[in-house]
Amino acid sequence: MTKFMRFFAAVCLFLSPLLIAPANADASDISAASRSVVRVIVYSSAEGQQSIVSIGSGVAVARDKIVTNAHVVEMASFDNSVQIVIVPSDGTQTYRARVTASLPRKDLALLQLTSGGLVPASIFAGVSEDGADVFAIGYPASVDVALEQSETDVLRPQQPVKTRGTVSSGRTSKSVESLLHTAPIAPGNSGGPIVDACGRVLGINSFGSVATDGGAEFYFAISARELSAFLTNRGIAFRAVRGDCRSVAELTRAEAELEATTRAKIEQEARVAAELQRSREGKVRSDAEHAVIGERENHLALAALLLVLSAVAGGAAWQFSEREQRYRFKAATAAGAVLFVMAVGVFAARPSFDEVDDRVRAALTADMPDDAVAQKSAVATEPKAKICVLQPQRSRITMSDTADVEFTWQPDGCVNGRTQYFESGGRWVRSFVPNNEAQISIVSYAPEADIYRIERFLPGNDVMQSARAARKLYDVKTCTVDPAQLTNIDNMNKTILAQLPPAPNEILLFTCSDH
């Protein structure tokens, strides 16, 4: 019963804060952040006997670099007999590391892996909102004790513990800028990150207050600003991101509302334009009909006049014949015949009512600018250079920078002359599964709206391996218009998408224009 109660207490302490998730948090975001968290074990080999002298947590800030607390690796900073073992949250192996920088007064230390690589975390470069939900991620020793973990168990990669709390900003110690929060931590959490609901690092957990008289405990993390300065001063490149932490559901809803509003505006403009076009076409048609009717009446009148003159000439020819005036008879007969032929010709040349449509088309085309006529008659086939600018208010930034995106677009879905996209529902889509990065991207471009969109997923190792295997099933390395190859690209997109969770961890939306 004692063991059970210890286990139950530990689970309640560290996992109950997650039972009610905040509106903008998603389990996949915290899981993605956990990929960068490691257990840091410090071994001493003094007197020929190896023993654990310190256990803490850490977070990868580059593929081969880890940040932890200085007090976790204090012995390794000056004792060459001390070794550091890094146990990742995923995979099957552990790594060795050494201390390359330590700043005890800020309680920060930098470790260098001697081999292998990890998934780096993103550090939030903005200001933490007071009262915002935060998550502490790490390896509290109390959970190891409650679960009766052996040294072998501790050395085995396993998921870190996540606890939830809130930030109370506006308080800091005199020696170091810290972040006060209520996400429970314990010995073993030291050096692990405190992250926001999007999984971005807000600080490095360092210490906690001591509860008195049954009061609540509070916890402190070295701020992201201190962490960034620590890394920058040592020439370490790291991921720094800004932007509000918006939920995927909120972003999707806002985007759907914007799309509906835009569509309604376009439809309204189209209706007005169509009405104006109908009105213009109606006036042009009316004018064309009146013109045709007038011309027909003129032709009929002239034909009638010519017929009358022809008849007069015929009468004169008859009179000349009675009088046996042969030369005058011939002249009058010829004139009558010519006038009759002319009357028939004028009558036959009268405009038909079928000409009305032709005249309407000609009049409407004449009103269009020359470039508009050329644009309407020609099919665009030339590549267009595009420059796309991120729209932060329509994006969810968790790991990427906000640089502009430039590419060359062809109407057949070829990007940069080498990567073929597949058309689906007005968007051209392509999936990307890199070999050296633990992320999967679904990239799309909508030519009519000039919207370039990246949906980025940050899955665990198993999903990454499965997606890479799925990608290798399809040979889609060049641009093509071959239907069979286009079907291959579509099948690849669908196969990779089937491996992914319903919602991405990051959404980047860019508006594009011709460059």
XYZ file of C-alpha atoms in Angstrom:
515
model
C 0.000 0.000 0.000
C 2.871 2.395 0.753
C 4.391 1.938 -2.706
C 1.003 2.479 -4.301
C 0.405 5.669 -2.323
C 3.834 7.024 -3.290
C 3.095 6.274 -6.945
C -0.409 7.819 -6.719
C 0.882 10.978 -5.031
C 3.590 11.479 -7.622
C 1.156 11.034 -10.501
C -1.340 13.442 -8.942
C 1.344 16.041 -8.245
C 2.875 16.097 -11.702
C 0.106 15.039 -14.083
C -3.108 16.530 -12.653
C -2.313 20.041 -13.925
C -2.618 18.642 -17.464
C -6.158 17.326 -16.978
C -7.667 20.639 -17.978
C -5.809 21.825 -21.082
C -5.829 25.504 -21.973
C -7.802 26.569 -25.009
C -4.778 27.257 -27.168
C -2.655 24.287 -26.060
C -2.456 21.064 -27.967
C -0.883 17.864 -26.687
C 1.122 17.600 -29.896
C 2.758 20.991 -29.230
C 3.999 19.917 -25.804
C 5.083 16.544 -27.203
C 7.001 18.346 -29.935
C 8.750 20.492 -27.312
C 9.578 17.336 -25.347
C 11.693 16.041 -28.227
C 14.324 18.636 -27.297
C 14.362 17.811 -23.563
C 16.982 15.430 -22.179
C 17.976 13.900 -18.883
C 21.448 14.992 -17.739
C 23.307 12.440 -15.583
C 26.641 13.311 -14.013
C 28.887 10.365 -13.111
C 31.948 10.427 -10.886
C 34.764 7.906 -11.387
C 36.652 8.865 -8.226
C 38.649 6.105 -6.544
C 37.955 3.816 -9.490
C 34.259 3.483 -8.656
C 31.588 5.003 -10.869
C 28.579 6.574 -9.160
C 25.865 9.108 -9.976
C 26.507 12.448 -8.291
C 23.872 14.584 -9.974
C 20.769 14.183 -12.122
C 18.976 17.025 -13.858
C 17.322 17.988 -17.107
C 18.409 19.971 -20.141
C 17.167 21.276 -23.464
C 18.849 21.155 -26.871
C 19.428 24.618 -28.367
C 21.303 23.226 -31.390
C 21.725 19.723 -32.774
C 24.895 19.190 -30.743
C 24.456 21.671 -27.881
C 22.449 21.480 -24.664
C 21.650 24.084 -22.022
C 21.170 23.075 -18.383
C 21.690 24.610 -14.940
C 25.229 25.309 -13.851
C 24.558 23.620 -10.502
C 23.590 20.353 -12.256
C 27.002 19.972 -13.909
C 29.059 21.877 -11.326
C 31.422 18.955 -10.591
C 32.045 18.289 -14.283
C 33.177 21.895 -14.761
C 36.401 21.379 -12.797
C 36.836 17.614 -12.344
C 38.070 15.643 -15.354
C 37.111 12.363 -13.716
C 33.452 13.331 -13.910
C 31.502 12.283 -17.007
C 28.191 13.527 -18.368
C 25.652 11.212 -19.991
C 22.768 12.654 -21.993
C 19.595 10.554 -22.180
C 17.169 11.813 -24.881
C 13.415 11.521 -24.703
C 13.206 9.404 -27.857
C 15.301 6.850 -29.691
C 17.428 3.973 -28.425
C 20.804 5.438 -27.469
C 22.466 7.814 -25.030
C 25.226 10.354 -25.670
C 28.298 11.739 -23.954
C 28.772 15.461 -23.396
C 31.229 17.919 -21.908
C 30.869 21.373 -20.383
C 32.010 24.136 -22.750
C 30.689 27.155 -20.822
C 29.332 27.801 -17.356
C 27.909 30.924 -15.724
C 27.154 30.028 -12.075
C 25.754 33.455 -11.156
C 23.079 32.977 -13.843
C 22.868 29.227 -13.167
C 23.384 28.387 -16.845
C 25.775 25.920 -18.465
C 26.371 24.862 -22.061
C 27.116 21.243 -22.959
C 28.648 19.950 -26.175
C 27.702 16.486 -27.429
C 30.731 14.421 -28.422
C 28.609 12.570 -30.995
C 25.055 12.293 -32.257
C 22.442 15.008 -32.676
C 19.160 16.162 -31.128
C 16.129 18.213 -32.173
C 16.749 21.843 -31.149
C 14.070 23.784 -29.287
C 12.713 27.212 -30.209
C 13.271 30.087 -27.787
C 10.515 32.676 -27.487
C 11.929 36.161 -28.105
C 8.816 38.047 -26.997
C 7.388 38.968 -23.598
C 5.560 36.325 -21.555
C 1.996 37.369 -20.894
C 0.996 37.606 -17.237
C -1.274 34.702 -16.295
C -0.478 32.722 -19.443
C -0.439 28.940 -19.278
C 3.011 27.357 -19.145
C 4.403 23.834 -19.000
C 7.473 22.576 -17.125
C 9.144 19.665 -18.914
C 11.807 17.551 -17.299
C 12.716 14.502 -15.231
C 11.759 15.011 -11.550
C 13.541 12.527 -9.301
C 10.442 12.074 -7.143
C 8.682 10.385 -10.068
C 11.673 8.044 -10.541
C 11.518 7.154 -6.859
C 7.746 6.621 -6.901
C 8.057 4.330 -9.932
C 11.039 2.519 -8.370
C 13.263 3.319 -11.352
C 16.655 1.586 -11.324
C 19.845 3.087 -12.718
C 19.283 1.041 -15.859
C 15.774 2.496 -16.182
C 17.073 6.026 -15.751
C 19.560 5.483 -18.579
C 16.812 4.354 -20.948
C 15.286 7.079 -23.216
C 11.789 7.901 -22.023
C 9.320 10.737 -22.262
C 9.792 13.572 -19.741
C 7.152 14.621 -17.235
C 5.004 17.633 -18.152
C 3.274 19.814 -15.538
C 1.111 22.867 -16.116
C 0.860 26.199 -14.348
C 0.677 29.925 -15.021
C 3.153 32.779 -15.260
C 3.215 35.583 -12.716
C 5.273 38.303 -14.403
C 6.748 41.419 -12.876
C 8.910 39.674 -10.288
C 12.565 38.750 -10.558
C 15.608 38.279 -8.352
C 18.373 40.880 -8.132
C 21.118 38.703 -9.596
C 19.319 37.166 -12.557
C 16.140 37.846 -14.532
C 13.800 35.012 -13.682
C 10.288 33.891 -14.506
C 7.921 33.095 -11.632
C 5.450 30.334 -12.407
C 3.267 27.721 -10.739
C 4.031 24.638 -12.874
C 5.245 22.083 -10.287
C 8.921 21.097 -10.490
C 11.141 19.030 -8.218
C 14.812 18.068 -7.958
C 15.656 16.559 -11.328
C 13.696 19.255 -13.223
C 16.661 21.616 -12.847
C 17.928 22.685 -16.257
C 14.762 21.653 -18.060
C 12.616 24.214 -19.926
C 9.443 26.022 -19.052
C 7.480 26.418 -22.309
C 4.355 28.196 -23.452
C 1.287 26.458 -24.860
C 2.916 26.413 -28.319
C 6.004 24.602 -26.978
C 8.374 27.595 -27.190
C 10.991 27.916 -24.448
C 10.291 30.767 -22.016
C 13.052 29.923 -19.565
C 15.215 27.287 -17.849
C 13.852 25.928 -14.553
C 16.272 26.569 -11.716
C 14.791 26.673 -8.203
C 11.602 26.893 -6.154
C 10.349 28.579 -3.012
C 9.784 26.680 0.226
C 6.168 26.399 1.257
C 5.460 27.501 4.822
C 2.406 26.871 6.979
C 0.822 24.755 4.277
C 1.075 27.544 1.692
C 1.623 27.036 -2.007
C 5.044 26.584 -3.559
C 6.282 28.762 -6.389
C 8.956 28.064 -8.962
C 11.527 30.122 -10.839
C 13.086 29.773 -14.266
C 16.012 31.679 -15.740
C 14.327 33.903 -18.339
C 14.607 33.381 -22.098
C 16.258 36.795 -22.337
C 19.054 35.663 -20.007
C 19.319 32.403 -21.945
C 19.501 34.215 -25.301
C 22.207 36.556 -24.024
C 24.164 33.588 -22.637
C 24.089 31.835 -26.022
C 24.695 34.965 -28.113
C 27.751 35.945 -26.074
C 29.232 32.534 -26.882
C 28.493 32.703 -30.595
C 25.828 29.989 -30.507
C 23.191 30.147 -33.268
C 19.745 29.190 -31.976
C 16.101 29.329 -33.017
C 14.378 32.495 -31.797
C 10.730 33.093 -32.664
C 8.085 35.735 -31.993
C 4.352 35.974 -32.389
C 1.273 35.239 -30.317
C 0.559 31.654 -29.335
C -2.749 31.096 -31.077
C -4.526 27.770 -31.173
C -4.858 25.970 -34.492
C -8.638 25.908 -34.015
C -8.749 29.673 -33.440
C -6.502 30.341 -36.411
C -8.491 28.005 -38.662
C -11.759 29.628 -37.591
C -10.403 33.144 -38.193
C -9.036 32.093 -41.587
C -12.379 30.524 -42.544
C -14.210 33.719 -41.550
C -11.752 35.847 -43.542
C -12.090 33.537 -46.534
C -15.902 33.682 -46.303
C -15.809 37.490 -46.082
C -13.400 37.727 -49.010
C -15.476 35.293 -51.060
C -18.670 37.264 -50.310
C -16.946 40.501 -51.342
C -15.678 38.936 -54.577
C -19.114 37.509 -55.341
C -20.733 40.898 -54.673
C -18.222 42.630 -56.940
C -18.828 39.971 -59.579
C -22.594 40.532 -59.350
C -22.184 44.300 -59.701
C -19.778 43.850 -62.594
C -22.148 41.383 -64.248
C -25.040 43.790 -63.790
C -23.025 46.633 -65.283
C -21.941 44.357 -68.100
C -25.533 43.321 -68.763
C -26.600 46.958 -68.695
C -23.790 47.957 -71.050
C -24.443 44.969 -73.278
C -28.158 45.786 -73.314
C -27.503 49.342 -74.469
C -25.006 48.175 -77.090
C -27.468 45.537 -78.300
C -30.296 48.055 -78.475
C -28.111 50.447 -80.454
C -27.016 47.637 -82.774
C -30.607 46.521 -83.358
C -31.729 50.076 -84.160
C -28.750 50.519 -86.474
C -29.534 47.287 -88.339
C -33.226 48.151 -88.615
C -32.357 51.635 -89.912
C -29.906 50.255 -92.461
C -32.447 47.633 -93.610
C -35.081 50.354 -94.076
C -32.598 52.477 -96.041
C -31.738 49.520 -98.277
C -35.419 48.733 -98.852
C -36.218 52.378 -99.682
C -33.309 52.627 -102.092
C -34.242 49.276 -103.683
C -37.820 50.508 -104.106
C -36.615 53.772 -105.663
C -34.373 51.866 -108.056
C -37.278 49.591 -108.973
C -39.478 52.627 -109.690
C -36.767 54.164 -111.851
C -36.326 50.797 -113.573
C -40.066 50.735 -114.296
C -39.943 54.293 -115.619
C -37.044 53.332 -117.876
C -39.065 50.313 -119.049
C -42.026 52.557 -119.859
C -39.817 54.910 -121.775
C -38.334 51.971 -123.699
C -41.871 50.872 -124.675
C -42.703 54.401 -125.914
C -39.513 54.548 -127.950
C -40.321 51.153 -129.393
C -43.798 52.374 -130.528
C -42.171 55.348 -132.182
C -39.496 53.133 -133.728
C -36.734 55.168 -132.100
C -34.287 52.294 -131.942
C -31.302 54.033 -130.349
C -33.426 55.558 -127.593
C -35.175 52.197 -127.106
C -31.855 50.427 -126.530
C -30.608 53.136 -124.121
C -33.846 53.092 -122.085
C -33.873 49.260 -122.021
C -30.248 49.128 -120.822
C -30.901 51.778 -118.157
C -33.978 49.904 -116.951
C -32.060 46.619 -116.742
C -29.166 48.244 -114.841
C -31.573 49.925 -112.422
C -33.407 46.631 -111.846
C -30.151 44.763 -111.166
C -29.092 47.523 -108.790
C -32.443 47.306 -106.978
C -32.038 43.551 -106.563
C -28.437 44.021 -105.352
C -29.358 46.713 -102.843
C -32.214 44.570 -101.528
C -29.960 41.499 -101.214
C -27.220 43.541 -99.453
C -29.508 44.713 -96.671
C -28.023 43.750 -93.235
C -29.374 40.624 -91.560
C -30.615 40.580 -87.961
C -27.899 37.952 -87.332
C -25.362 40.798 -87.547
C -26.620 42.190 -84.241
C -24.571 39.684 -82.159
C -21.432 40.340 -84.207
C -21.785 44.094 -83.807
C -22.336 43.726 -80.031
C -19.173 41.620 -79.666
C -17.156 44.026 -81.769
C -18.377 47.039 -79.763
C -17.669 45.394 -76.396
C -14.206 44.276 -77.516
C -13.404 47.773 -78.767
C -14.154 49.124 -75.254
C -11.539 46.839 -73.638
C -7.918 48.042 -73.220
C -5.449 46.422 -75.602
C -3.554 44.682 -72.783
C -6.774 43.274 -71.370
C -7.690 41.823 -74.752
C -4.244 40.279 -75.079
C -4.409 38.942 -71.541
C -7.793 37.366 -72.148
C -6.841 35.792 -75.451
C -3.422 34.508 -74.401
C -2.791 31.619 -72.015
C -0.034 32.419 -69.485
C 2.741 29.922 -69.769
C 5.808 31.905 -68.742
C 7.270 31.360 -65.232
C 6.625 34.161 -62.752
C 9.011 35.155 -59.961
C 7.092 35.511 -56.701
C 8.008 37.149 -53.409
C 5.865 36.174 -50.426
C 5.646 38.037 -47.122
C 4.612 36.369 -43.864
C 1.342 37.519 -42.289
C 1.982 37.090 -38.513
C -1.636 37.762 -37.541
C -2.700 34.849 -39.761
C 0.133 32.513 -38.705
C 1.097 30.302 -35.777
C 4.865 30.513 -35.355
C 6.490 27.855 -33.182
C 9.914 27.208 -34.704
C 10.560 29.055 -37.977
C 11.971 32.446 -38.841
C 9.841 35.036 -40.606
C 11.979 35.697 -43.674
C 10.286 36.382 -47.004
C 9.932 33.432 -49.369
C 10.915 33.755 -53.013
C 10.187 31.213 -55.733
C 9.437 30.921 -59.428
C 5.952 29.705 -60.291
C 4.637 28.099 -63.472
C 0.919 27.619 -64.186
C 1.439 23.849 -64.511
C 2.515 23.633 -60.843
C 6.286 23.611 -61.337
C 8.187 25.542 -58.651
C 11.719 26.819 -59.259
C 11.906 24.685 -62.379
C 12.451 21.463 -60.413
C 9.697 20.701 -57.862
C 6.274 19.592 -59.096
C 3.150 20.374 -57.046
C -0.243 18.669 -57.449
C -3.448 20.638 -58.032
C -6.222 19.975 -55.512
C -9.262 22.168 -54.962
C -7.735 25.336 -56.387
C -4.458 24.860 -54.479
C -1.216 23.276 -55.619
C 0.138 21.011 -52.868
C 3.412 19.227 -52.125
C 4.628 17.338 -49.029
C 8.237 17.450 -47.818
C 9.982 14.986 -45.493
C 13.647 15.987 -44.974
C 16.250 13.403 -44.033
C 18.121 15.534 -41.498
C 15.328 17.418 -39.747
C 12.560 16.078 -37.513
C 9.712 17.881 -39.248
C 7.208 17.288 -42.029
C 5.852 20.148 -44.125
C 2.726 20.362 -46.266
C 3.265 23.326 -48.599
C 0.566 24.806 -50.824
C 0.104 27.719 -53.186
C -3.221 29.208 -54.324
C -2.541 31.201 -57.541
C -5.872 33.045 -57.636
C -5.499 34.372 -54.088
C -1.667 34.517 -54.253
C -1.471 32.718 -50.891
C 1.555 30.568 -49.999
C 1.011 28.367 -46.929
C 3.243 26.059 -44.913
C 1.761 23.596 -42.422
C 4.562 22.090 -40.357
C 4.244 18.962 -38.203
C 6.767 18.020 -35.490
C 6.215 14.292 -34.830
C 8.260 11.783 -32.888
C 10.954 9.505 -34.263
C 8.606 6.644 -35.206
C 6.363 8.860 -37.339
C 9.370 10.481 -38.988
C 10.797 7.096 -39.976
C 7.424 5.950 -41.292
C 6.974 9.145 -43.337
C 10.478 8.850 -44.808
C 9.743 5.272 -45.807
C 6.473 6.380 -47.436
C 8.239 9.145 -49.356
C 10.804 6.717 -50.784
C 8.012 4.710 -52.430
C 7.521 7.463 -55.012
C 9.994 8.814 -57.570
C 8.871 12.436 -57.944
C 12.093 14.403 -58.285
C 11.413 16.591 -61.332
C 8.719 18.801 -62.827
C 6.352 16.960 -65.124
C 2.973 17.099 -66.870
C 2.790 13.318 -67.205
C -0.559 12.226 -65.677
C 1.008 9.089 -64.191
C 3.696 11.127 -62.420
C 1.144 13.659 -61.196
C -0.863 10.767 -59.748
C 2.328 9.607 -58.018
C 2.723 13.012 -56.371
C -0.916 12.974 -55.257
C -0.515 9.476 -53.791
C 2.691 10.510 -52.000
C 0.945 13.546 -50.488
C -1.949 11.414 -49.278
C 0.290 8.651 -47.902
C 2.418 11.095 -45.897
C -0.627 13.033 -44.708
C -2.116 9.787 -43.376
C 0.878 9.501 -41.002
C 0.231 12.904 -39.417
C -2.033 14.156 -36.613
C -5.130 16.180 -37.548
C -3.590 19.576 -36.764
C -0.119 20.978 -37.556
C 2.175 22.444 -34.908
C 2.995 25.467 -37.034
C 1.099 27.394 -39.703
C 2.867 30.024 -41.783
C 0.730 32.043 -44.196
C 2.335 34.331 -46.782
C 0.738 36.748 -49.244
C 2.577 36.854 -52.575
C 3.116 39.264 -55.425
C 5.122 39.291 -58.643
C 8.775 40.018 -58.031
